[in-house]
Every structure is written in C-alpha cells, then in structure tokens.
N, CA, C and O atoms as a printed pandas DataFrame, in Angstrom:
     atom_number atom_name residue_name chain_id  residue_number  x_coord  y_coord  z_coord
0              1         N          UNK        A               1    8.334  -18.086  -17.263
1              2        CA          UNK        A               1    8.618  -18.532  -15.917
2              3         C          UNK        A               1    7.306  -18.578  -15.123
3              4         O          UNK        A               1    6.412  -17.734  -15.183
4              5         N          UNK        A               2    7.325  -19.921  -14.210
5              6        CA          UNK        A               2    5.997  -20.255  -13.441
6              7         C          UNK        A               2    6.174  -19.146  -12.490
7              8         O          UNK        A               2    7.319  -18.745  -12.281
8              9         N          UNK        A               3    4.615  -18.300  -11.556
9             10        CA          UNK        A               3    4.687  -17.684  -10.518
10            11         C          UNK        A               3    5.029  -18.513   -9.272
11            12         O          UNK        A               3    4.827  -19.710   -9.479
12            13         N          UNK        A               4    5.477  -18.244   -8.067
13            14        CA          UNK        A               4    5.542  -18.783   -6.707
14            15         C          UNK        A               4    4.109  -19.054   -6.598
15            16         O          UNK        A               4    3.278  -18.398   -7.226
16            17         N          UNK        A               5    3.813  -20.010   -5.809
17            18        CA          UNK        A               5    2.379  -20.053   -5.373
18            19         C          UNK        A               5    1.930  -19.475   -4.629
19            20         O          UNK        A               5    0.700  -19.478   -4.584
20            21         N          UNK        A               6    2.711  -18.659   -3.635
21            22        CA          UNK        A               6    2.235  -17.634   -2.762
22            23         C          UNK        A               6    2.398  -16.401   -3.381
23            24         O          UNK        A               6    1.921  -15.410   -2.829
24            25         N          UNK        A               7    3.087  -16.279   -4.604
25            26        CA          UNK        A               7    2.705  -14.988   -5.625
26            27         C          UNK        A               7    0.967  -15.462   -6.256
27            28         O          UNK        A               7   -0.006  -14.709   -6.203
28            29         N          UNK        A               8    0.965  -16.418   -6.637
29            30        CA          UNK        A               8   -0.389  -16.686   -7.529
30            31         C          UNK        A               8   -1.405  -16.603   -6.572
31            32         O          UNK        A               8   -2.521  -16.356   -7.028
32            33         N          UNK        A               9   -1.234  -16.852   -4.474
33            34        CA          UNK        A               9   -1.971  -16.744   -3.978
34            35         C          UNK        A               9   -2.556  -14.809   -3.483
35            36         O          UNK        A               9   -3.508  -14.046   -3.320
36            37         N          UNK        A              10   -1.269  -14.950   -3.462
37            38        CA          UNK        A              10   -1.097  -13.323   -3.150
38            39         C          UNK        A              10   -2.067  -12.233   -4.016
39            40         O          UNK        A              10   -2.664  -11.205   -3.696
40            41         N          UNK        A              11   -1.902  -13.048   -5.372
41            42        CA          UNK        A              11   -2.784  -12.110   -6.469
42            43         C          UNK        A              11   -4.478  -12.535   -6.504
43            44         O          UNK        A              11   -5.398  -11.729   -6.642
44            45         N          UNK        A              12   -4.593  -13.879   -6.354
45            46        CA          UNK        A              12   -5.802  -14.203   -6.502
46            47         C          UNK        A              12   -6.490  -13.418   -5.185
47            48         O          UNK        A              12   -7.670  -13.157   -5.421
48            49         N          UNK        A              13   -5.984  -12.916   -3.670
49            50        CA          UNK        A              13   -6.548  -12.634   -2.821
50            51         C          UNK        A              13   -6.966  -11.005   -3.180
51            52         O          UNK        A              13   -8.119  -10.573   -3.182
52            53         N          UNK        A              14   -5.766  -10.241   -3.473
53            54        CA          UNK        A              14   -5.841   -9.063   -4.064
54            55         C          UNK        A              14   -6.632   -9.032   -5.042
55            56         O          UNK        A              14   -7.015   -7.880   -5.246
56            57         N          UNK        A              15   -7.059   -9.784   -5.753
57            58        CA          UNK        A              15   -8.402   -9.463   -6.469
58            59         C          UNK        A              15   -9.651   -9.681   -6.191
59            60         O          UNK        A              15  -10.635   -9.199   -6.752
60            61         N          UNK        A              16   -9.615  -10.275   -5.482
61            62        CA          UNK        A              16  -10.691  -10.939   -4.661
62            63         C          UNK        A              16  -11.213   -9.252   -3.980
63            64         O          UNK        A              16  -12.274   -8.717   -4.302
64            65         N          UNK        A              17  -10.194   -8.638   -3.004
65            66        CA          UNK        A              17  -10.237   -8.367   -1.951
66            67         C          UNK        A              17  -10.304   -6.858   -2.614
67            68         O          UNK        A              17  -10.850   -6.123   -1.791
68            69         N          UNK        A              18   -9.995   -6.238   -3.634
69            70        CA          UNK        A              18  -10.424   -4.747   -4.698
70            71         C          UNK        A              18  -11.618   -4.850   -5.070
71            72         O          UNK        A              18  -12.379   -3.894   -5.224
72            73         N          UNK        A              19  -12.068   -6.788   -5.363
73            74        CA          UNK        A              19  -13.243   -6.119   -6.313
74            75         C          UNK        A              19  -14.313   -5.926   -5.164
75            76         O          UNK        A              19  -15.203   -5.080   -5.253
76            77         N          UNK        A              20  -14.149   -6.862   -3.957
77            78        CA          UNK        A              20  -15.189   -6.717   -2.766
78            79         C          UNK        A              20  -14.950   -5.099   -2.142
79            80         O          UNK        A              20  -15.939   -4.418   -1.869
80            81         N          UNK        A              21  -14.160   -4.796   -2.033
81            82        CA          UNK        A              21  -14.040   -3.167   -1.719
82            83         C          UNK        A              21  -14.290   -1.498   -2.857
83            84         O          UNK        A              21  -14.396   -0.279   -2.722
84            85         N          UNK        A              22  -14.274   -2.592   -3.960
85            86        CA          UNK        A              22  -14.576   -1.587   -5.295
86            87         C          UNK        A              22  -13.290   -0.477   -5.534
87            88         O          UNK        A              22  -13.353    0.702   -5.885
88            89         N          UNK        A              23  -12.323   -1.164   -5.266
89            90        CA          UNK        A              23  -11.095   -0.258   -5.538
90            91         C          UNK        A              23  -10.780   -0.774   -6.930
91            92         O          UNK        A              23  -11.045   -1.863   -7.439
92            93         N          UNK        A              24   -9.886    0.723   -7.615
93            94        CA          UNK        A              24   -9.636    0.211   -8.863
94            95         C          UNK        A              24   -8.451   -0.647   -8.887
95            96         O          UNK        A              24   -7.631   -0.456   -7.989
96            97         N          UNK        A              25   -8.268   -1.342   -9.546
97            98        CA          UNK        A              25   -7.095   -2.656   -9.558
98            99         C          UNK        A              25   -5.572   -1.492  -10.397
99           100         O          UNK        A              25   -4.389   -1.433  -10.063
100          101         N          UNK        A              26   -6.018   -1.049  -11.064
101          102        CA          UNK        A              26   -4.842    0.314  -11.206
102          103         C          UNK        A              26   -4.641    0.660   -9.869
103          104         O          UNK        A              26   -3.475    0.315   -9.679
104          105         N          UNK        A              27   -5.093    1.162   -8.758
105          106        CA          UNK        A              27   -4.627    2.473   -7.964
106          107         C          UNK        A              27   -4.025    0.977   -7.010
107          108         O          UNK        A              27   -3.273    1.108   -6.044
108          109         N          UNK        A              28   -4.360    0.061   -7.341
109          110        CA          UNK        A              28   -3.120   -1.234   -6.106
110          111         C          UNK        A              28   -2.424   -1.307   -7.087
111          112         O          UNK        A              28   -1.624   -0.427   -6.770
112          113         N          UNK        A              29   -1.843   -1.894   -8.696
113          114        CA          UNK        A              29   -0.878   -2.548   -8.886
114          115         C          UNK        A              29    0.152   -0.771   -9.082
115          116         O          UNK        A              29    1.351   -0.905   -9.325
116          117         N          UNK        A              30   -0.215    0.209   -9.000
117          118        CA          UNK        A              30    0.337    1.322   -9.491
118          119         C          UNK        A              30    1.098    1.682   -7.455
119          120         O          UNK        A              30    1.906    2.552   -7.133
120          121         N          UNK        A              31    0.578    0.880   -6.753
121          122        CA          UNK        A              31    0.707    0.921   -4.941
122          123         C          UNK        A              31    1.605   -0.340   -4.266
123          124         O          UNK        A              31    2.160   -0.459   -3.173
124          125         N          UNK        A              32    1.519   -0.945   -5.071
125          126        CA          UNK        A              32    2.051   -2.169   -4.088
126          127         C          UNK        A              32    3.347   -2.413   -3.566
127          128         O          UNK        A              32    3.777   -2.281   -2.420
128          129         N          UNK        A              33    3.950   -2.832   -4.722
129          130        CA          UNK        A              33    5.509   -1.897   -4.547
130          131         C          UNK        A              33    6.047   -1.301   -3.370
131          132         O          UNK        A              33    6.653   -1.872   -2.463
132          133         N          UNK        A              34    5.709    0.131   -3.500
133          134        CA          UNK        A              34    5.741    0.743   -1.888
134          135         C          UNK        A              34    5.084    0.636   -0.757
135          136         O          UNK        A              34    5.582    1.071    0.282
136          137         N          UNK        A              35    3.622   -0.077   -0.785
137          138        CA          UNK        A              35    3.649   -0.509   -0.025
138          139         C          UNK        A              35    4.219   -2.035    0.839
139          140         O          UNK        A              35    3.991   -2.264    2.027
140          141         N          UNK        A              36    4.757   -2.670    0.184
141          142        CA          UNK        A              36    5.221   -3.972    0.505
142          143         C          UNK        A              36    6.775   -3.319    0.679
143          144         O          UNK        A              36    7.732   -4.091    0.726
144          145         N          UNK        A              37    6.946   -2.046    0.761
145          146        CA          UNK        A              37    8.756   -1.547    1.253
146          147         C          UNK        A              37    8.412   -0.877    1.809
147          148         O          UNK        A              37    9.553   -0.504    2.082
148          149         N          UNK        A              38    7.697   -0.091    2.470
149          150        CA          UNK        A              38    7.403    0.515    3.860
150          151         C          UNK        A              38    6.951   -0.579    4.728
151          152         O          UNK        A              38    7.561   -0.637    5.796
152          153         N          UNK        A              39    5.821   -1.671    4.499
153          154        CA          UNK        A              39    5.619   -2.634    5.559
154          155         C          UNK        A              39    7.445   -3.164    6.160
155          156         O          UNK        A              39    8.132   -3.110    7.180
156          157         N          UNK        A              40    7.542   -3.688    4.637
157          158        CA          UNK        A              40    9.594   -4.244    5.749
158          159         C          UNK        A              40    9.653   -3.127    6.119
159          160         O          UNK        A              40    8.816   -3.022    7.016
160          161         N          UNK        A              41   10.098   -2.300    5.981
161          162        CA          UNK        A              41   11.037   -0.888    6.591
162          163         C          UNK        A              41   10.437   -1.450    8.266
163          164         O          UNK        A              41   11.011   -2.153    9.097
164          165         N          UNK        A              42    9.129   -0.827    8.296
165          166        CA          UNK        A              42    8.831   -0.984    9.264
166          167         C          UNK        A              42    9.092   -2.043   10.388
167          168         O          UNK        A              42    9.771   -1.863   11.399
168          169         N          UNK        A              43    8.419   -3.192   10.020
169          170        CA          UNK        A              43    8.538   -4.638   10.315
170          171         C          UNK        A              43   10.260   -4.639   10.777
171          172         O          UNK        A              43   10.581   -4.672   11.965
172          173         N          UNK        A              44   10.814   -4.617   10.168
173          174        CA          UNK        A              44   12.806   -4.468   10.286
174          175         C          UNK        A              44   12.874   -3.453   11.638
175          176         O          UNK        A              44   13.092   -3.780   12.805
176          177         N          UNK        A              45   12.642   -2.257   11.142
177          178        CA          UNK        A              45   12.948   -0.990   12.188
178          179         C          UNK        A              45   12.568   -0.626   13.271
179          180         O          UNK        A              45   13.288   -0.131   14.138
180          181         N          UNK        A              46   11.087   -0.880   13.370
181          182        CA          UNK        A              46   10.365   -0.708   14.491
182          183         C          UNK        A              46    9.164   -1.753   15.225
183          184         O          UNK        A              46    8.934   -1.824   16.432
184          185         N          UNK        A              47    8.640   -2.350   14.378
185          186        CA          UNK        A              47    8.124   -3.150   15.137
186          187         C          UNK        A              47    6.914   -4.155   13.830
187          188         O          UNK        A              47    6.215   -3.671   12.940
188          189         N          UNK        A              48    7.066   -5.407   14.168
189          190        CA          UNK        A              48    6.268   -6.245   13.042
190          191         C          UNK        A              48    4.738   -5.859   13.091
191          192         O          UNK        A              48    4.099   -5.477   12.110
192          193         N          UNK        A              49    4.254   -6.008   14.333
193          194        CA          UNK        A              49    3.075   -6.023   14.348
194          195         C          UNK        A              49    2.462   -4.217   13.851
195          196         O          UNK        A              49    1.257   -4.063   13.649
196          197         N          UNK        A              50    3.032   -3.510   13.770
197          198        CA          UNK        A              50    2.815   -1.847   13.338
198          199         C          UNK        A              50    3.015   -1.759   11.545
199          200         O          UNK        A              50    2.409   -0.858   10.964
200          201         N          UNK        A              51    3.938   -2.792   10.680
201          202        CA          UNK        A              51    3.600   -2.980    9.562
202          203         C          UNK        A              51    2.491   -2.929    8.897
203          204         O          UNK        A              51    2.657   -2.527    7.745
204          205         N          UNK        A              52    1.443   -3.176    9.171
205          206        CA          UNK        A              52    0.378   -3.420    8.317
206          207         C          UNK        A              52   -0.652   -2.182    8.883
207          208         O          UNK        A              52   -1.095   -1.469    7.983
208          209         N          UNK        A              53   -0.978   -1.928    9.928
209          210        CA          UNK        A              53   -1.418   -1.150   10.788
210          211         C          UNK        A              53   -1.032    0.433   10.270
211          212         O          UNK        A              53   -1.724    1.449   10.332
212          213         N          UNK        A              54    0.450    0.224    9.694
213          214        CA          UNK        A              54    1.184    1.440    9.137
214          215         C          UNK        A              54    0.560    1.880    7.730
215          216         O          UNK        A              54    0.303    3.056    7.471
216          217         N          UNK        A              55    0.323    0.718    6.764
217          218        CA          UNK        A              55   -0.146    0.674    5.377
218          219         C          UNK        A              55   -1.766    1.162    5.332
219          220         O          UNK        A              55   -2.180    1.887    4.427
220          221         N          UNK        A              56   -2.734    0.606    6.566
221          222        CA          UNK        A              56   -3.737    0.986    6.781
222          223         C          UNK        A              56   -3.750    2.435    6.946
223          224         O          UNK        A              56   -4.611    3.148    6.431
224          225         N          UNK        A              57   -2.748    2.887    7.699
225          226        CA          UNK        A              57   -2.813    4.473    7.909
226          227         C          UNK        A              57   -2.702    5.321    6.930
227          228         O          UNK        A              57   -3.435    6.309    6.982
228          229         N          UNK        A              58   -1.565    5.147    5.529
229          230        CA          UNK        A              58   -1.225    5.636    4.899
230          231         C          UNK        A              58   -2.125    5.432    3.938
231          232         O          UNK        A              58   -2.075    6.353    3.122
232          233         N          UNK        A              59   -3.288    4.266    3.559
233          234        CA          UNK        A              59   -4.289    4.467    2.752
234          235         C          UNK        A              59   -5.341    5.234    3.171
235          236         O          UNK        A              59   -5.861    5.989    2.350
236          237         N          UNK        A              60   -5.860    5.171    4.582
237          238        CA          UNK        A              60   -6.651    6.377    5.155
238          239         C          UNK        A              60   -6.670    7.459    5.042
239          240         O          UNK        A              60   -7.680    8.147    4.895
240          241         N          UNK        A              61   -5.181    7.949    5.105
241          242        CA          UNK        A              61   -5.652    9.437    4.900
242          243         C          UNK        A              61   -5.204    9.726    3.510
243          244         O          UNK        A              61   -5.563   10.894    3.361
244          245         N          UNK        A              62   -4.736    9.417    2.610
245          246        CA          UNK        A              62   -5.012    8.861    1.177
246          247         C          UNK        A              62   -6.032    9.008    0.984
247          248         O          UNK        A              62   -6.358    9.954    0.267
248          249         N          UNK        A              63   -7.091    8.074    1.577
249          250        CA          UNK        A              63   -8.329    8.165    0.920
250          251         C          UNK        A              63   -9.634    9.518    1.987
251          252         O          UNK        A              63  -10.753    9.919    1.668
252          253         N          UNK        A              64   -8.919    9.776    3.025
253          254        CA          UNK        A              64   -9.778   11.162    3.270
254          255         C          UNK        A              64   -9.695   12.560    2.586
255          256         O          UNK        A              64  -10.486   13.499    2.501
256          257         N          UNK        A              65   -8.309   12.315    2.088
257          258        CA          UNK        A              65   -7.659   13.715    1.370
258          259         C          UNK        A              65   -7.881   13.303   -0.214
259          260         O          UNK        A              65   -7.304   14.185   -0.849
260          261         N          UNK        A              66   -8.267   12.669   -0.826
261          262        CA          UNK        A              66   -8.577   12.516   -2.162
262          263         C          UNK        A              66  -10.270   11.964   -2.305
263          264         O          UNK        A              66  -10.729   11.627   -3.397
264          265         N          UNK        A              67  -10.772   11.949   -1.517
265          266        CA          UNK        A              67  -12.573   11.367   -1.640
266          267         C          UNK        A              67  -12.856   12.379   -3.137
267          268         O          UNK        A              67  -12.646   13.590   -3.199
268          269         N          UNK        A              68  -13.318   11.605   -4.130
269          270        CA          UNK        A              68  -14.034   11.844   -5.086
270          271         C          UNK        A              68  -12.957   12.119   -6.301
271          272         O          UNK        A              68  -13.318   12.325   -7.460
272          273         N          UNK        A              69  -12.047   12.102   -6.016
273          274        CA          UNK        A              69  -11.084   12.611   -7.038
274          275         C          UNK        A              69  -10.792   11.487   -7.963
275          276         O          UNK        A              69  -11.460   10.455   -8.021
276          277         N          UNK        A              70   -9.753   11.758   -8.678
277          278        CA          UNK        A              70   -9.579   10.927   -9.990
278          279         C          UNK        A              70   -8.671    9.619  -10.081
279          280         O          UNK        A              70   -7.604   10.220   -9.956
280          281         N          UNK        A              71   -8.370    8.569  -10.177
281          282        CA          UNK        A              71   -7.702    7.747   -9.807
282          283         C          UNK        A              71   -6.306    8.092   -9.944
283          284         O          UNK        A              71   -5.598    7.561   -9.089
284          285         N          UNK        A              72   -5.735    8.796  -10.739
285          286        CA          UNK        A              72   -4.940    9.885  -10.654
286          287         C          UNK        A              72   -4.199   10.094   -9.250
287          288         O          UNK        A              72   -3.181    9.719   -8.669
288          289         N          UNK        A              73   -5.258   10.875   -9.058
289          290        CA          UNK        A              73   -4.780   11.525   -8.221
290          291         C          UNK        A              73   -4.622   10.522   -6.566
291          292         O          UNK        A              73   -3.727   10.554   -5.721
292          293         N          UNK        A              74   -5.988    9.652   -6.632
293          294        CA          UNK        A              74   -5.720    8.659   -5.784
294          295         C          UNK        A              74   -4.411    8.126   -5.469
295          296         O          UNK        A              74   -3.886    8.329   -4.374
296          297         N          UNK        A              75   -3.612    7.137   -6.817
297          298        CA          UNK        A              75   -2.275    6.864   -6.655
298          299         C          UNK        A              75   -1.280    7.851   -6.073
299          300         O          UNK        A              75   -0.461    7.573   -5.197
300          301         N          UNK        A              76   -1.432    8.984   -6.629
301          302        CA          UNK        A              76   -0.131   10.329   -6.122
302          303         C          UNK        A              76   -0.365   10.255   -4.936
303          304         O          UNK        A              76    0.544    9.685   -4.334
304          305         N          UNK        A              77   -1.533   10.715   -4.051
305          306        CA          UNK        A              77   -1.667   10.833   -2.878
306          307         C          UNK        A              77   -1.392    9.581   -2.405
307          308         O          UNK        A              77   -0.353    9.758   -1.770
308          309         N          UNK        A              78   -1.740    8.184   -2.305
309          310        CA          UNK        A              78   -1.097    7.111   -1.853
310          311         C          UNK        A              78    0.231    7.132   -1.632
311          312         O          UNK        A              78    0.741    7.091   -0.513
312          313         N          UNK        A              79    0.998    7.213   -2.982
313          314        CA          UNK        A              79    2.579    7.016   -3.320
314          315         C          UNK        A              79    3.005    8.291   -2.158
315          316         O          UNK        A              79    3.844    7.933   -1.332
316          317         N          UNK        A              80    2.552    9.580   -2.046
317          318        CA          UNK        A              80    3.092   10.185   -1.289
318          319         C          UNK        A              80    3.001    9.974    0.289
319          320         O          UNK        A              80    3.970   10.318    0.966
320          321         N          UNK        A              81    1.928    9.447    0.876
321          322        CA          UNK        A              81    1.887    8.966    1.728
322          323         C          UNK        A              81    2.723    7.652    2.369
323          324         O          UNK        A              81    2.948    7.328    3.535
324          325         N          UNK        A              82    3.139    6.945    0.872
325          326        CA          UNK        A              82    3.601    6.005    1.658
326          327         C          UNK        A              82    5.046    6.144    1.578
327          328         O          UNK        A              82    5.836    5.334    2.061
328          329         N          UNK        A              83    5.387    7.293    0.894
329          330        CA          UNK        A              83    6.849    7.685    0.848
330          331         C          UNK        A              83    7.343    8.149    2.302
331          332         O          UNK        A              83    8.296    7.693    2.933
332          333         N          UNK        A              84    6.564    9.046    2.632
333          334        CA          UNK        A              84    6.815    9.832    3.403
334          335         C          UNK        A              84    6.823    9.272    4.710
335          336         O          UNK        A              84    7.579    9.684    5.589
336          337         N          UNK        A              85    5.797    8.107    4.909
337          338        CA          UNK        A              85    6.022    7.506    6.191
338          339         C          UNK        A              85    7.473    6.217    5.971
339          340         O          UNK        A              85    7.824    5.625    6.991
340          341         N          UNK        A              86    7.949    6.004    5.090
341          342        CA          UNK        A              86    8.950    4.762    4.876
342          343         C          UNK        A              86   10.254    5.852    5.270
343          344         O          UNK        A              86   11.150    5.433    6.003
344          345         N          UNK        A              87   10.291    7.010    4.835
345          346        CA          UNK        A              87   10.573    8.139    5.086
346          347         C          UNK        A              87   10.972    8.436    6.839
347          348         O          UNK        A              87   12.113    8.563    7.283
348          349         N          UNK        A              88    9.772    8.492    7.578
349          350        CA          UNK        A              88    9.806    8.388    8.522
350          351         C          UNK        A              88   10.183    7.641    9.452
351          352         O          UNK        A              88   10.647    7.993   10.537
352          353         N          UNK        A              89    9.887    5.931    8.826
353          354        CA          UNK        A              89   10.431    4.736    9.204
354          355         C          UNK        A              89   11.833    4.733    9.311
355          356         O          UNK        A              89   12.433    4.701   10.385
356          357         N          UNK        A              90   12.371    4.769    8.164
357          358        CA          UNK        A              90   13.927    5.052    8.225
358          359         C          UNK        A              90   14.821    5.981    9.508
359          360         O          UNK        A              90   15.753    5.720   10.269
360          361         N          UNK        A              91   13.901    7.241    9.226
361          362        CA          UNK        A              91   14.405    8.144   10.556
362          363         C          UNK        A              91   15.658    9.360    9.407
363          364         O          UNK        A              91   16.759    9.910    9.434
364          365         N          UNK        A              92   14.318    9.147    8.463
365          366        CA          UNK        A              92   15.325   10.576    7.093
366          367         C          UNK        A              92   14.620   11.647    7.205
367          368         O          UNK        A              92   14.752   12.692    6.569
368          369         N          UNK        A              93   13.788   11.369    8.099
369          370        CA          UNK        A              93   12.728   12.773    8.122
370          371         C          UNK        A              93   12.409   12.974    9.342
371          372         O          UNK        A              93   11.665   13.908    9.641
C-alpha cells in the first residue's frame, strides 16, 4: 500500500529535521505515537494553539532530566512525560 503524501511529507520533514538537530531517529519513531495523542488530546480539550507548545514542554524537560544518558533512557523519560501530561490533558490526574 502507497503512503498518503502528507505521510511521505510528514516523514521526509522528520528526517530532515533529527538529522539537523542530531537526535536519534530511534528516540522519535519509539515517540511519535504519543506524541501525536497528547497534541489531539490537547488541541480537542483545551486549546489548539497549546498542542504543540505542550509537546515542546514534554521534550524539554525530557531532555533536562536525561542530558547525557542513554537513548534508553531518553525514550522512557519522553514516553513518561508525555503520558503524564495527556494524563493531565484528559483531567485523570
């Protein structure tokens, strides 16, 4: 089956946009997922323009609380971050 073209665009930007930032392409495709279901949560629940703004947050301190660590551990701390705020989004926590 052919991709959507805004899937094939979607990916070509995301690679583009890891290798210019030097992120590993594991710690996004092992991220995306949840993050593209906390952005809706958000976007739906509280407000569109705080979607993305939200994902920025949850990789920040992701990446202040894991500096130097193992990609490992990078993803866990991501995934938990972005649980916990979709989490929050909802209004389960």
């Amino acid at each position: 089956m052919k991709a959507a073209p805004e899937e094939v665009a979607a990916s070509t930007w995301l690679t583009t946009a890891t290798s210019a930032l030097d992120v590993d392409p594991r710690v996004l495709r092992a991220s995306i997922k949840d993050v593209l279901d906390l952005t809706s949560i958000v976007a739906h629940e509280h407000s569109r323009p705080a979607a993305p703004v939200t994902a920025f947050l949850a990789g920040l301190a992701a990446g202040q609380r894991t500096a130097g660590s193992t990609h490992a551990a990078q993803i866990e701390a991501i995934q938990q971050h972005l649980a916990h705020l979709a989490d929050l989004a909802r209004g389960t926590r």
